[in-house]
PDB file of C-alpha atoms in Angstrom:
ATOM      1  CA  MET A   1     -10.947  -7.445  13.760  1.00  0.00           C
ATOM      2  CA  LYS A   2      -8.861  -4.322  14.415  1.00  0.00           C
ATOM      3  CA  ALA A   3      -5.316  -3.818  15.694  1.00  0.00           C
ATOM      4  CA  ARG A   4      -4.325  -0.910  17.875  1.00  0.00           C
ATOM      5  CA  LEU A   5      -0.928   0.767  18.282  1.00  0.00           C
ATOM      6  CA  ALA A   6      -0.767   2.684  21.586  1.00  0.00           C
ATOM      7  CA  PHE A   7       1.035   6.024  21.786  1.00  0.00           C
ATOM      8  CA  SER A   8       2.717   7.690  24.736  1.00  0.00           C
ATOM      9  CA  VAL A   9       3.794  11.347  24.690  1.00  0.00           C
ATOM     10  CA  ASN A  10       7.294  10.115  23.892  1.00  0.00           C
ATOM     11  CA  ASP A  11       6.014   7.982  20.964  1.00  0.00           C
ATOM     12  CA  LEU A  12       4.284  11.007  19.472  1.00  0.00           C
ATOM     13  CA  ALA A  13       7.503  13.024  19.879  1.00  0.00           C
ATOM     14  CA  GLU A  14       9.487  10.368  18.048  1.00  0.00           C
ATOM     15  CA  THR A  15       7.045   9.805  15.204  1.00  0.00           C
ATOM     16  CA  ARG A  16       8.586  10.895  11.888  1.00  0.00           C
ATOM     17  CA  PHE A  17       8.226  10.577   8.106  1.00  0.00           C
ATOM     18  CA  ALA A  18      10.861   9.104   5.807  1.00  0.00           C
ATOM     19  CA  VAL A  19      11.183   8.292   2.105  1.00  0.00           C
ATOM     20  CA  SER A  20      12.533   4.742   1.717  1.00  0.00           C
ATOM     21  CA  ALA A  21      14.083   3.228  -1.410  1.00  0.00           C
ATOM     22  CA  MET A  22      13.562  -0.318  -0.166  1.00  0.00           C
ATOM     23  CA  TRP A  23       9.857   0.187   0.505  1.00  0.00           C
ATOM     24  CA  GLU A  24       9.494   1.105  -3.162  1.00  0.00           C
ATOM     25  CA  VAL A  25      11.459  -1.973  -4.156  1.00  0.00           C
ATOM     26  CA  VAL A  26       9.311  -4.315  -2.073  1.00  0.00           C
ATOM     27  CA  THR A  27       5.916  -2.749  -2.867  1.00  0.00           C
ATOM     28  CA  SER A  28       6.743  -2.569  -6.614  1.00  0.00           C
ATOM     29  CA  CYS A  29       7.650  -6.283  -6.502  1.00  0.00           C
ATOM     30  CA  ARG A  30       4.282  -6.990  -4.928  1.00  0.00           C
ATOM     31  CA  ALA A  31       2.526  -4.936  -7.549  1.00  0.00           C
ATOM     32  CA  LEU A  32       4.170  -7.014 -10.319  1.00  0.00           C
ATOM     33  CA  ALA A  33       3.537 -10.332  -8.562  1.00  0.00           C
ATOM     34  CA  GLY A  34      -0.213 -10.265  -8.793  1.00  0.00           C
ATOM     35  CA  ALA A  35      -2.291 -11.646 -11.622  1.00  0.00           C
ATOM     36  CA  THR A  36      -3.315  -8.074 -12.461  1.00  0.00           C
ATOM     37  CA  VAL A  37      -1.063  -5.018 -11.921  1.00  0.00           C
ATOM     38  CA  PRO A  38      -2.943  -2.198 -10.121  1.00  0.00           C
ATOM     39  CA  ASP A  39      -4.390   0.323 -12.578  1.00  0.00           C
ATOM     40  CA  PRO A  40      -2.034   3.260 -11.751  1.00  0.00           C
ATOM     41  CA  HIS A  41       1.046   1.213 -12.525  1.00  0.00           C
ATOM     42  CA  ARG A  42       0.176  -0.780 -15.664  1.00  0.00           C
ATOM     43  CA  GLY A  43       2.112   1.440 -18.043  1.00  0.00           C
ATOM     44  CA  TRP A  44       5.161   1.208 -15.846  1.00  0.00           C
ATOM     45  CA  ALA A  45       4.775  -2.564 -15.545  1.00  0.00           C
ATOM     46  CA  GLY A  46       4.541  -2.876 -19.333  1.00  0.00           C
ATOM     47  CA  GLN A  47       7.935  -1.172 -19.611  1.00  0.00           C
ATOM     48  CA  VAL A  48       9.819  -2.941 -16.847  1.00  0.00           C
ATOM     49  CA  GLY A  49       8.256  -6.392 -17.017  1.00  0.00           C
ATOM     50  CA  PRO A  50      10.209  -7.499 -20.141  1.00  0.00           C
ATOM     51  CA  ARG A  51      13.462  -6.117 -18.714  1.00  0.00           C
ATOM     52  CA  LEU A  52      13.065  -8.038 -15.446  1.00  0.00           C
ATOM     53  CA  ALA A  53      12.127 -11.250 -17.312  1.00  0.00           C
ATOM     54  CA  ALA A  54      15.194 -10.918 -19.582  1.00  0.00           C
ATOM     55  CA  ALA A  55      17.393 -10.586 -16.481  1.00  0.00           C
ATOM     56  CA  GLY A  56      15.706 -13.557 -14.773  1.00  0.00           C
ATOM     57  CA  LEU A  57      14.388 -11.432 -11.943  1.00  0.00           C
ATOM     58  CA  ASP A  58      10.796 -12.595 -12.446  1.00  0.00           C
ATOM     59  CA  ARG A  59      11.949 -15.868 -10.885  1.00  0.00           C
ATOM     60  CA  GLY A  60      14.679 -14.626  -8.479  1.00  0.00           C
ATOM     61  CA  TRP A  61      15.108 -14.049  -4.752  1.00  0.00           C
ATOM     62  CA  LEU A  62      12.618 -11.173  -4.633  1.00  0.00           C
ATOM     63  CA  ALA A  63      10.006 -13.129  -6.538  1.00  0.00           C
ATOM     64  CA  ASP A  64      10.402 -15.991  -4.022  1.00  0.00           C
ATOM     65  CA  MET A  65      10.073 -13.638  -1.037  1.00  0.00           C
ATOM     66  CA  VAL A  66       7.421 -11.142  -2.110  1.00  0.00           C
ATOM     67  CA  ALA A  67       4.049 -12.675  -2.985  1.00  0.00           C
ATOM     68  CA  PRO A  68       0.952 -10.791  -4.101  1.00  0.00           C
ATOM     69  CA  VAL A  69      -0.515 -11.120  -0.606  1.00  0.00           C
ATOM     70  CA  GLY A  70       0.666 -12.146   2.837  1.00  0.00           C
ATOM     71  CA  HIS A  71       3.864 -11.635   4.745  1.00  0.00           C
ATOM     72  CA  PHE A  72       7.124 -10.544   3.253  1.00  0.00           C
ATOM     73  CA  PRO A  73      10.448 -10.561   5.197  1.00  0.00           C
ATOM     74  CA  ASP A  74      10.847  -7.625   7.552  1.00  0.00           C
ATOM     75  CA  PHE A  75      14.611  -7.638   6.985  1.00  0.00           C
ATOM     76  CA  LEU A  76      13.943  -6.229   3.484  1.00  0.00           C
ATOM     77  CA  ASN A  77      12.813  -2.945   5.112  1.00  0.00           C
ATOM     78  CA  PRO A  78      15.469  -2.053   7.724  1.00  0.00           C
ATOM     79  CA  THR A  79      15.382   1.024   9.845  1.00  0.00           C
ATOM     80  CA  THR A  80      18.371   3.201   8.839  1.00  0.00           C
ATOM     81  CA  ALA A  81      19.432   6.796   9.376  1.00  0.00           C
ATOM     82  CA  SER A  82      18.900   7.990   5.807  1.00  0.00           C
ATOM     83  CA  HIS A  83      16.771   5.253   4.113  1.00  0.00           C
ATOM     84  CA  GLU A  84      18.830   5.851   0.960  1.00  0.00           C
ATOM     85  CA  LEU A  85      19.375   2.577  -0.994  1.00  0.00           C
ATOM     86  CA  PRO A  86      23.099   2.064  -0.114  1.00  0.00           C
ATOM     87  CA  ASP A  87      22.417   2.406   3.586  1.00  0.00           C
ATOM     88  CA  GLU A  88      19.438   0.048   3.387  1.00  0.00           C
ATOM     89  CA  LEU A  89      21.323  -2.528   1.395  1.00  0.00           C
ATOM     90  CA  ALA A  90      24.197  -2.475   3.870  1.00  0.00           C
ATOM     91  CA  ALA A  91      21.701  -3.029   6.642  1.00  0.00           C
ATOM     92  CA  ILE A  92      20.102  -5.942   4.817  1.00  0.00           C
ATOM     93  CA  GLU A  93      23.434  -7.630   4.264  1.00  0.00           C
ATOM     94  CA  ALA A  94      24.265  -7.196   7.965  1.00  0.00           C
ATOM     95  CA  THR A  95      20.919  -8.573   9.222  1.00  0.00           C
ATOM     96  CA  ASP A  96      21.152 -10.818  12.233  1.00  0.00           C
ATOM     97  CA  PRO A  97      20.789 -14.405  10.918  1.00  0.00           C
ATOM     98  CA  GLU A  98      18.132 -15.157  13.535  1.00  0.00           C
ATOM     99  CA  GLN A  99      16.029 -12.313  12.171  1.00  0.00           C
ATOM    100  CA  VAL A 100      16.350 -13.749   8.648  1.00  0.00           C
ATOM    101  CA  ARG A 101      15.281 -17.196   9.917  1.00  0.00           C
ATOM    102  CA  ARG A 102      12.319 -15.787  11.836  1.00  0.00           C
ATOM    103  CA  ASP A 103      11.075 -14.004   8.746  1.00  0.00           C
ATOM    104  CA  LEU A 104      11.507 -17.061   6.577  1.00  0.00           C
ATOM    105  CA  ASP A 105       9.750 -19.222   9.184  1.00  0.00           C
ATOM    106  CA  LEU A 106       6.734 -16.917   8.849  1.00  0.00           C
ATOM    107  CA  LEU A 107       6.810 -17.303   5.117  1.00  0.00           C
ATOM    108  CA  SER A 108       7.020 -21.061   5.465  1.00  0.00           C
ATOM    109  CA  ALA A 109       4.092 -21.114   7.856  1.00  0.00           C
ATOM    110  CA  GLU A 110       1.965 -19.200   5.347  1.00  0.00           C
ATOM    111  CA  ARG A 111       2.964 -21.628   2.580  1.00  0.00           C
ATOM    112  CA  ASP A 112       2.164 -24.854   4.456  1.00  0.00           C
ATOM    113  CA  GLY A 113       5.780 -25.444   5.357  1.00  0.00           C
ATOM    114  CA  ARG A 114       7.085 -25.158   1.816  1.00  0.00           C
ATOM    115  CA  LEU A 115       9.909 -22.820   0.772  1.00  0.00           C
ATOM    116  CA  PRO A 116      11.683 -22.826  -2.603  1.00  0.00           C
ATOM    117  CA  PRO A 117      15.256 -24.155  -2.581  1.00  0.00           C
ATOM    118  CA  ARG A 118      17.000 -20.775  -2.600  1.00  0.00           C
ATOM    119  CA  LEU A 119      15.083 -19.637   0.465  1.00  0.00           C
ATOM    120  CA  ARG A 120      15.916 -22.864   2.230  1.00  0.00           C
ATOM    121  CA  ASN A 121      19.531 -22.108   1.490  1.00  0.00           C
ATOM    122  CA  LEU A 122      19.136 -18.551   2.848  1.00  0.00           C
ATOM    123  CA  HIS A 123      17.508 -19.997   6.000  1.00  0.00           C
ATOM    124  CA  ARG A 124      20.372 -22.425   6.481  1.00  0.00           C
ATOM    125  CA  ASN A 125      23.205 -19.891   5.923  1.00  0.00           C
ATOM    126  CA  PRO A 126      22.058 -16.246   5.886  1.00  0.00           C
ATOM    127  CA  ARG A 127      25.600 -14.822   5.923  1.00  0.00           C
ATOM    128  CA  ALA A 128      26.487 -16.680   2.724  1.00  0.00           C
ATOM    129  CA  TYR A 129      23.351 -15.796   0.762  1.00  0.00           C
ATOM    130  CA  LEU A 130      22.356 -12.299   1.847  1.00  0.00           C
ATOM    131  CA  PRO A 131      25.026 -10.770  -0.470  1.00  0.00           C
ATOM    132  CA  LYS A 132      23.263 -12.542  -3.383  1.00  0.00           C
ATOM    133  CA  VAL A 133      19.945 -11.071  -2.263  1.00  0.00           C
ATOM    134  CA  VAL A 134      21.530  -7.581  -2.159  1.00  0.00           C
ATOM    135  CA  ALA A 135      23.115  -8.016  -5.589  1.00  0.00           C
ATOM    136  CA  GLU A 136      19.724  -8.897  -7.035  1.00  0.00           C
ATOM    137  CA  ILE A 137      18.064  -5.914  -5.397  1.00  0.00           C
ATOM    138  CA  GLU A 138      20.709  -3.647  -6.948  1.00  0.00           C
ATOM    139  CA  THR A 139      19.920  -5.047 -10.437  1.00  0.00           C
ATOM    140  CA  TYR A 140      16.173  -4.771  -9.816  1.00  0.00           C
ATOM    141  CA  TRP A 141      16.635  -1.147  -8.770  1.00  0.00           C
ATOM    142  CA  GLU A 142      18.556  -0.340 -11.925  1.00  0.00           C
ATOM    143  CA  LEU A 143      15.935  -1.917 -14.143  1.00  0.00           C
ATOM    144  CA  ALA A 144      12.642  -1.092 -12.477  1.00  0.00           C
ATOM    145  CA  ILE A 145      13.038   1.928 -10.193  1.00  0.00           C
ATOM    146  CA  ALA A 146      16.087   3.985 -10.928  1.00  0.00           C
ATOM    147  CA  PRO A 147      14.997   5.214 -14.406  1.00  0.00           C
ATOM    148  CA  TYR A 148      11.785   6.531 -12.805  1.00  0.00           C
ATOM    149  CA  TRP A 149      13.213   7.580  -9.420  1.00  0.00           C
ATOM    150  CA  ALA A 150      13.236  11.322 -10.045  1.00  0.00           C
ATOM    151  CA  ARG A 151       9.507  11.191 -10.819  1.00  0.00           C
ATOM    152  CA  ILE A 152       8.673   8.846  -7.950  1.00  0.00           C
ATOM    153  CA  ARG A 153      10.801  10.777  -5.472  1.00  0.00           C
ATOM    154  CA  SER A 154       9.074  14.053  -6.372  1.00  0.00           C
ATOM    155  CA  VAL A 155       5.690  12.490  -5.441  1.00  0.00           C
ATOM    156  CA  LEU A 156       7.046  11.062  -2.133  1.00  0.00           C
ATOM    157  CA  ASP A 157       8.750  14.337  -1.192  1.00  0.00           C
ATOM    158  CA  ALA A 158       5.564  16.265  -2.006  1.00  0.00           C
ATOM    159  CA  ASP A 159       3.603  13.934   0.290  1.00  0.00           C
ATOM    160  CA  VAL A 160       6.059  14.394   3.189  1.00  0.00           C
ATOM    161  CA  PHE A 161       5.975  18.163   2.689  1.00  0.00           C
ATOM    162  CA  HIS A 162       2.181  18.102   2.798  1.00  0.00           C
ATOM    163  CA  ARG A 163       2.050  15.942   5.970  1.00  0.00           C
ATOM    164  CA  GLY A 164       4.669  18.095   7.663  1.00  0.00           C
ATOM    165  CA  ARG A 165       2.602  21.215   7.017  1.00  0.00           C
ATOM    166  CA  GLN A 166      -0.429  19.349   8.260  1.00  0.00           C
ATOM    167  CA  VAL A 167       1.315  18.467  11.483  1.00  0.00           C
ATOM    168  CA  ALA A 168       2.374  22.100  11.956  1.00  0.00           C
ATOM    169  CA  GLU A 169      -1.155  23.425  11.331  1.00  0.00           C
ATOM    170  CA  HIS A 170      -3.348  20.740  12.903  1.00  0.00           C
ATOM    171  CA  GLY A 171      -1.157  18.433  14.971  1.00  0.00           C
ATOM    172  CA  THR A 172       0.151  14.882  14.721  1.00  0.00           C
ATOM    173  CA  ALA A 173      -3.105  13.207  15.754  1.00  0.00           C
ATOM    174  CA  ARG A 174      -5.142  14.735  12.877  1.00  0.00           C
ATOM    175  CA  THR A 175      -2.305  13.865  10.422  1.00  0.00           C
ATOM    176  CA  LEU A 176      -2.298  10.248  11.531  1.00  0.00           C
ATOM    177  CA  ASP A 177      -6.067  10.154  11.239  1.00  0.00           C
ATOM    178  CA  GLN A 178      -5.926  11.162   7.569  1.00  0.00           C
ATOM    179  CA  LEU A 179      -3.210   8.791   6.287  1.00  0.00           C
ATOM    180  CA  HIS A 180      -5.581   6.145   4.935  1.00  0.00           C
ATOM    181  CA  HIS A 181      -9.220   5.149   5.297  1.00  0.00           C
ATOM    182  CA  THR A 182      -8.202   2.046   7.236  1.00  0.00           C
ATOM    183  CA  VAL A 183      -6.139   3.998   9.787  1.00  0.00           C
ATOM    184  CA  ARG A 184      -7.791   6.064  12.511  1.00  0.00           C
ATOM    185  CA  TRP A 185      -6.492   7.957  15.546  1.00  0.00           C
ATOM    186  CA  ASP A 186      -8.607   7.168  18.604  1.00  0.00           C
ATOM    187  CA  SER A 187      -7.966   7.991  22.299  1.00  0.00           C
ATOM    188  CA  GLY A 188      -4.177   7.928  22.291  1.00  0.00           C
ATOM    189  CA  GLY A 189      -3.763   5.100  19.800  1.00  0.00           C
ATOM    190  CA  LEU A 190      -3.755   4.249  16.105  1.00  0.00           C
ATOM    191  CA  GLN A 191      -6.511   1.859  15.018  1.00  0.00           C
ATOM    192  CA  LEU A 192      -5.775  -0.348  11.928  1.00  0.00           C
ATOM    193  CA  ALA A 193      -8.840  -1.919  10.352  1.00  0.00           C
ATOM    194  CA  GLN A 194      -6.752  -4.377   8.303  1.00  0.00           C
ATOM    195  CA  ARG A 195      -5.845  -7.122  10.732  1.00  0.00           C
ATOM    196  CA  HIS A 196      -2.908  -8.339   8.610  1.00  0.00           C
ATOM    197  CA  CYS A 197      -1.302  -4.921   9.234  1.00  0.00           C
ATOM    198  CA  ALA A 198      -1.125  -5.489  12.975  1.00  0.00           C
ATOM    199  CA  ILE A 199       1.701  -3.584  14.747  1.00  0.00           C
ATOM    200  CA  THR A 200       2.238  -3.542  18.472  1.00  0.00           C
ATOM    201  CA  ARG A 201       4.312  -1.784  21.165  1.00  0.00           C
ATOM    202  CA  ILE A 202       5.353  -5.140  22.591  1.00  0.00           C
ATOM    203  CA  GLU A 203       9.179  -5.213  22.412  1.00  0.00           C
ATOM    204  CA  THR A 204       9.274  -2.510  19.669  1.00  0.00           C
ATOM    205  CA  GLY A 205      11.083   0.821  19.952  1.00  0.00           C
ATOM    206  CA  ALA A 206       9.504   4.196  20.565  1.00  0.00           C
ATOM    207  CA  GLY A 207       7.808   6.295  17.972  1.00  0.00           C
ATOM    208  CA  LEU A 208       6.528   5.397  14.522  1.00  0.00           C
ATOM    209  CA  LEU A 209       8.169   5.640  11.096  1.00  0.00           C
ATOM    210  CA  LEU A 210       5.678   6.715   8.471  1.00  0.00           C
ATOM    211  CA  VAL A 211       6.711   5.916   4.894  1.00  0.00           C
ATOM    212  CA  PRO A 212       4.829   7.231   1.878  1.00  0.00           C
ATOM    213  CA  SER A 213       4.889   4.823  -1.080  1.00  0.00           C
ATOM    214  CA  VAL A 214       3.697   5.039  -4.651  1.00  0.00           C
ATOM    215  CA  PHE A 215       3.444   1.264  -5.078  1.00  0.00           C
ATOM    216  CA  ALA A 216       1.758   0.429  -1.728  1.00  0.00           C
ATOM    217  CA  TRP A 217      -1.567   1.663  -3.179  1.00  0.00           C
ATOM    218  CA  PRO A 218      -4.334   0.827  -2.350  1.00  0.00           C
ATOM    219  CA  ARG A 219      -3.399  -0.501   1.107  1.00  0.00           C
ATOM    220  CA  VAL A 220      -1.197   0.167   4.034  1.00  0.00           C
ATOM    221  CA  LEU A 221       1.626  -2.163   5.068  1.00  0.00           C
ATOM    222  CA  THR A 222       3.503  -2.469   8.356  1.00  0.00           C
ATOM    223  CA  ARG A 223       6.723  -3.663   9.863  1.00  0.00           C
ATOM    224  CA  SER A 224       7.196  -4.575  13.544  1.00  0.00           C
ATOM    225  CA  VAL A 225      10.585  -5.756  14.763  1.00  0.00           C
ATOM    226  CA  ALA A 226      11.815  -5.985  18.358  1.00  0.00           C
ATOM    227  CA  SER A 227      13.813  -2.915  19.606  1.00  0.00           C
ATOM    228  CA  GLU A 228      13.090  -0.880  16.433  1.00  0.00           C
ATOM    229  CA  PRO A 229      10.331   1.689  15.872  1.00  0.00           C
ATOM    230  CA  PRO A 230       7.341   0.186  14.048  1.00  0.00           C
ATOM    231  CA  GLN A 231       6.900   1.266  10.418  1.00  0.00           C
ATOM    232  CA  LEU A 232       3.785   2.022   8.431  1.00  0.00           C
ATOM    233  CA  ALA A 233       3.877   2.418   4.682  1.00  0.00           C
ATOM    234  CA  TYR A 234       0.874   4.185   3.189  1.00  0.00           C
ATOM    235  CA  PRO A 235      -0.166   5.316  -0.352  1.00  0.00           C
ATOM    236  CA  ALA A 236       1.358   8.714  -1.165  1.00  0.00           C
ATOM    237  CA  ARG A 237      -0.822  11.478  -2.440  1.00  0.00           C
ATOM    238  CA  GLY A 238      -0.668  12.238  -6.188  1.00  0.00           C
ATOM    239  CA  ILE A 239      -0.272   8.608  -7.438  1.00  0.00           C
ATOM    240  CA  GLY A 240      -2.970   9.083 -10.021  1.00  0.00           C
ATOM    241  CA  ALA A 241      -0.879  11.584 -11.943  1.00  0.00           C
ATOM    242  CA  LEU A 242       2.465   9.815 -11.411  1.00  0.00           C
ATOM    243  CA  TRP A 243       2.724   8.165 -14.836  1.00  0.00           C
ATOM    244  CA  GLU A 244       0.863  10.800 -16.875  1.00  0.00           C
ATOM    245  CA  SER A 245       2.790  12.443 -19.688  1.00  0.00           C
ATOM    246  CA  ARG A 246       4.231  15.731 -18.440  1.00  0.00           C
ATOM    247  CA  ARG A 247       3.098  18.996 -19.906  1.00  0.00           C
ATOM    248  CA  HIS A 248       6.076  20.753 -21.320  1.00  0.00           C
ATOM    249  CA  ALA A 249       6.648  24.460 -21.465  1.00  0.00           C
ATOM    250  CA  PRO A 250       7.384  25.948 -24.900  1.00  0.00           C
ATOM    251  CA  MET A 251      10.815  24.604 -25.905  1.00  0.00           C
ATOM    252  CA  ASP A 252      12.126  27.630 -27.779  1.00  0.00           C
ATOM    253  CA  ALA A 253      13.881  29.130 -24.765  1.00  0.00           C
ATOM    254  CA  LEU A 254      15.380  25.808 -23.700  1.00  0.00           C
ATOM    255  CA  ALA A 255      16.383  25.020 -27.284  1.00  0.00           C
ATOM    256  CA  ALA A 256      18.155  28.351 -27.540  1.00  0.00           C
ATOM    257  CA  VAL A 257      20.352  27.308 -24.613  1.00  0.00           C
ATOM    258  CA  ILE A 258      21.043  23.586 -25.212  1.00  0.00           C
ATOM    259  CA  GLY A 259      20.074  23.187 -28.892  1.00  0.00           C
ATOM    260  CA  ARG A 260      16.839  22.062 -30.506  1.00  0.00           C
ATOM    261  CA  SER A 261      17.961  18.442 -30.922  1.00  0.00           C
ATOM    262  CA  ARG A 262      18.887  18.029 -27.259  1.00  0.00           C
ATOM    263  CA  ALA A 263      15.704  19.737 -26.127  1.00  0.00           C
ATOM    264  CA  LEU A 264      13.743  17.284 -28.324  1.00  0.00           C
ATOM    265  CA  ILE A 265      15.560  14.314 -26.863  1.00  0.00           C
ATOM    266  CA  LEU A 266      14.740  15.469 -23.332  1.00  0.00           C
ATOM    267  CA  ALA A 267      11.094  15.834 -24.301  1.00  0.00           C
ATOM    268  CA  GLU A 268      11.082  12.324 -25.783  1.00  0.00           C
ATOM    269  CA  LEU A 269      12.410  10.864 -22.497  1.00  0.00           C
ATOM    270  CA  ASP A 270       9.022  11.053 -20.815  1.00  0.00           C
ATOM    271  CA  SER A 271       9.658   7.367 -20.335  1.00  0.00           C
ATOM    272  CA  PRO A 272      13.153   5.802 -20.263  1.00  0.00           C
ATOM    273  CA  ALA A 273      14.452   4.720 -23.688  1.00  0.00           C
ATOM    274  CA  SER A 274      17.487   3.343 -25.427  1.00  0.00           C
ATOM    275  CA  THR A 275      19.536   5.200 -28.033  1.00  0.00           C
ATOM    276  CA  THR A 276      17.851   3.249 -30.825  1.00  0.00           C
ATOM    277  CA  GLU A 277      14.349   4.044 -29.580  1.00  0.00           C
ATOM    278  CA  LEU A 278      15.197   7.739 -29.274  1.00  0.00           C
ATOM    279  CA  ALA A 279      16.601   7.764 -32.768  1.00  0.00           C
ATOM    280  CA  GLU A 280      13.375   6.237 -34.103  1.00  0.00           C
ATOM    281  CA  ARG A 281      11.206   8.719 -32.143  1.00  0.00           C
ATOM    282  CA  SER A 282      13.222  11.815 -33.007  1.00  0.00           C
ATOM    283  CA  GLY A 283      14.191  11.029 -36.598  1.00  0.00           C
ATOM    284  CA  MET A 284      17.890  11.520 -35.813  1.00  0.00           C
ATOM    285  CA  SER A 285      20.700   9.085 -36.472  1.00  0.00           C
ATOM    286  CA  ALA A 286      21.660   6.756 -33.626  1.00  0.00           C
ATOM    287  CA  ALA A 287      25.177   8.233 -33.609  1.00  0.00           C
ATOM    288  CA  GLY A 288      23.828  11.782 -33.334  1.00  0.00           C
ATOM    289  CA  VAL A 289      21.463  10.814 -30.505  1.00  0.00           C
ATOM    290  CA  SER A 290      24.402   9.109 -28.708  1.00  0.00           C
ATOM    291  CA  GLN A 291      26.520  12.272 -28.882  1.00  0.00           C
ATOM    292  CA  HIS A 292      23.675  14.416 -27.554  1.00  0.00           C
ATOM    293  CA  LEU A 293      22.973  12.026 -24.711  1.00  0.00           C
ATOM    294  CA  THR A 294      26.631  12.104 -23.720  1.00  0.00           C
ATOM    295  CA  ALA A 295      26.459  15.900 -23.456  1.00  0.00           C
ATOM    296  CA  LEU A 296      23.116  15.820 -21.596  1.00  0.00           C
ATOM    297  CA  ARG A 297      24.461  13.332 -19.122  1.00  0.00           C
ATOM    298  CA  ALA A 298      27.530  15.465 -18.511  1.00  0.00           C
ATOM    299  CA  ALA A 299      25.211  18.369 -17.765  1.00  0.00           C
ATOM    300  CA  GLY A 300      23.233  16.299 -15.199  1.00  0.00           C
ATOM    301  CA  LEU A 301      20.087  16.191 -17.345  1.00  0.00           C
ATOM    302  CA  THR A 302      20.053  12.436 -18.047  1.00  0.00           C
ATOM    303  CA  SER A 303      21.021   9.278 -16.245  1.00  0.00           C
ATOM    304  CA  THR A 304      21.885   5.841 -17.607  1.00  0.00           C
ATOM    305  CA  HIS A 305      20.541   2.384 -16.459  1.00  0.00           C
ATOM    306  CA  ARG A 306      21.751  -0.906 -17.826  1.00  0.00           C
ATOM    307  CA  ALA A 307      19.436  -3.866 -18.640  1.00  0.00           C
ATOM    308  CA  GLY A 308      21.611  -6.700 -19.909  1.00  0.00           C
ATOM    309  CA  ARG A 309      23.271  -5.407 -23.070  1.00  0.00           C
ATOM    310  CA  ARG A 310      20.912  -2.519 -23.386  1.00  0.00           C
ATOM    311  CA  VAL A 311      21.332   0.906 -21.856  1.00  0.00           C
ATOM    312  CA  PHE A 312      18.323   3.009 -21.035  1.00  0.00           C
ATOM    313  CA  TYR A 313      18.374   6.777 -20.568  1.00  0.00           C
ATOM    314  CA  ALA A 314      16.135   8.690 -18.226  1.00  0.00           C
ATOM    315  CA  ARG A 315      15.574  12.363 -17.460  1.00  0.00           C
ATOM    316  CA  THR A 316      16.820  13.617 -14.112  1.00  0.00           C
ATOM    317  CA  GLY A 317      14.797  15.778 -11.737  1.00  0.00           C
ATOM    318  CA  LEU A 318      16.666  18.834 -13.057  1.00  0.00           C
ATOM    319  CA  ALA A 319      15.583  18.034 -16.624  1.00  0.00           C
ATOM    320  CA  ASP A 320      11.968  17.558 -15.460  1.00  0.00           C
ATOM    321  CA  ALA A 321      12.092  20.961 -13.815  1.00  0.00           C
ATOM    322  CA  LEU A 322      13.306  22.530 -17.037  1.00  0.00           C
ATOM    323  CA  LEU A 323      10.603  20.901 -19.098  1.00  0.00           C
ATOM    324  CA  THR A 324       7.539  20.896 -16.845  1.00  0.00           C
ATOM    325  CA  ALA A 325       5.140  23.772 -17.413  1.00  0.00           C
ATOM    326  CA  GLN A 326       4.712  26.191 -14.506  1.00  0.00           C
ATOM    327  CA  VAL A 327       0.949  26.307 -14.024  1.00  0.00           C
TER     328      VAL A 327
END
């Protein structure tokens, strides 16, 4: 059975693309929740899974709300002006309590009327417990997404750039038709072959928010809330190469500017690592690595992310640009 989202001229005019931090949070949670992590993300899951378990997030609010299949709360993916994480978290914390209860009622219906205790508390008093949900999301972001965000964001931005050029060259209808094999443009409407992804114009706002996602693969996901534009998250292009080791340009020129030891540390940060791990990989002392990391962070080439008592370092987008071969 198919669902169909009708479009007026105004709806087409107000259709837009956006990169959303919270869609990556929710879809990555879903990827981790299944018995088997999807192939493209197994290396990432192997790194972040132990961190999340150590922090207790494998049995927290998100784990209760985001199952491998089925509905997850719409309030986790608010419509905001920027879709940057701070704006989205503020919107989540300010969610109308009735919206929270409606979302949890849908979860309860899917689960034969059973909700875990913390979700029953959230249903009873959303204002008291939404700040706890937001605090957990912030921790999850720091452990599972932030160290990789520069890489993820580059894939999402590249997808939006490609779709924008496609709209300019071929029009919105053709672009919508090529988002995913289950989505088709047909006679003034968008046909969705996956019935669980039903979205409708009934009571929703104008337009359509299209959100590329690296973790949504291999399916599309939707959000439909009264008075807001419907949302459709789809797999971004380039996911297959997302976690591949980057090819680095010859390091002599970079080493001449920042030093060979610091250039080596940047090269070793193809995946986030602690000071101890970097010392083992590079053969330097932990104290020496720490000094170099301090300098690299001050230069905007690394970022830090805390997991309990451990601190992980990751390359920034600027560092990736310096290291990635121009081919």
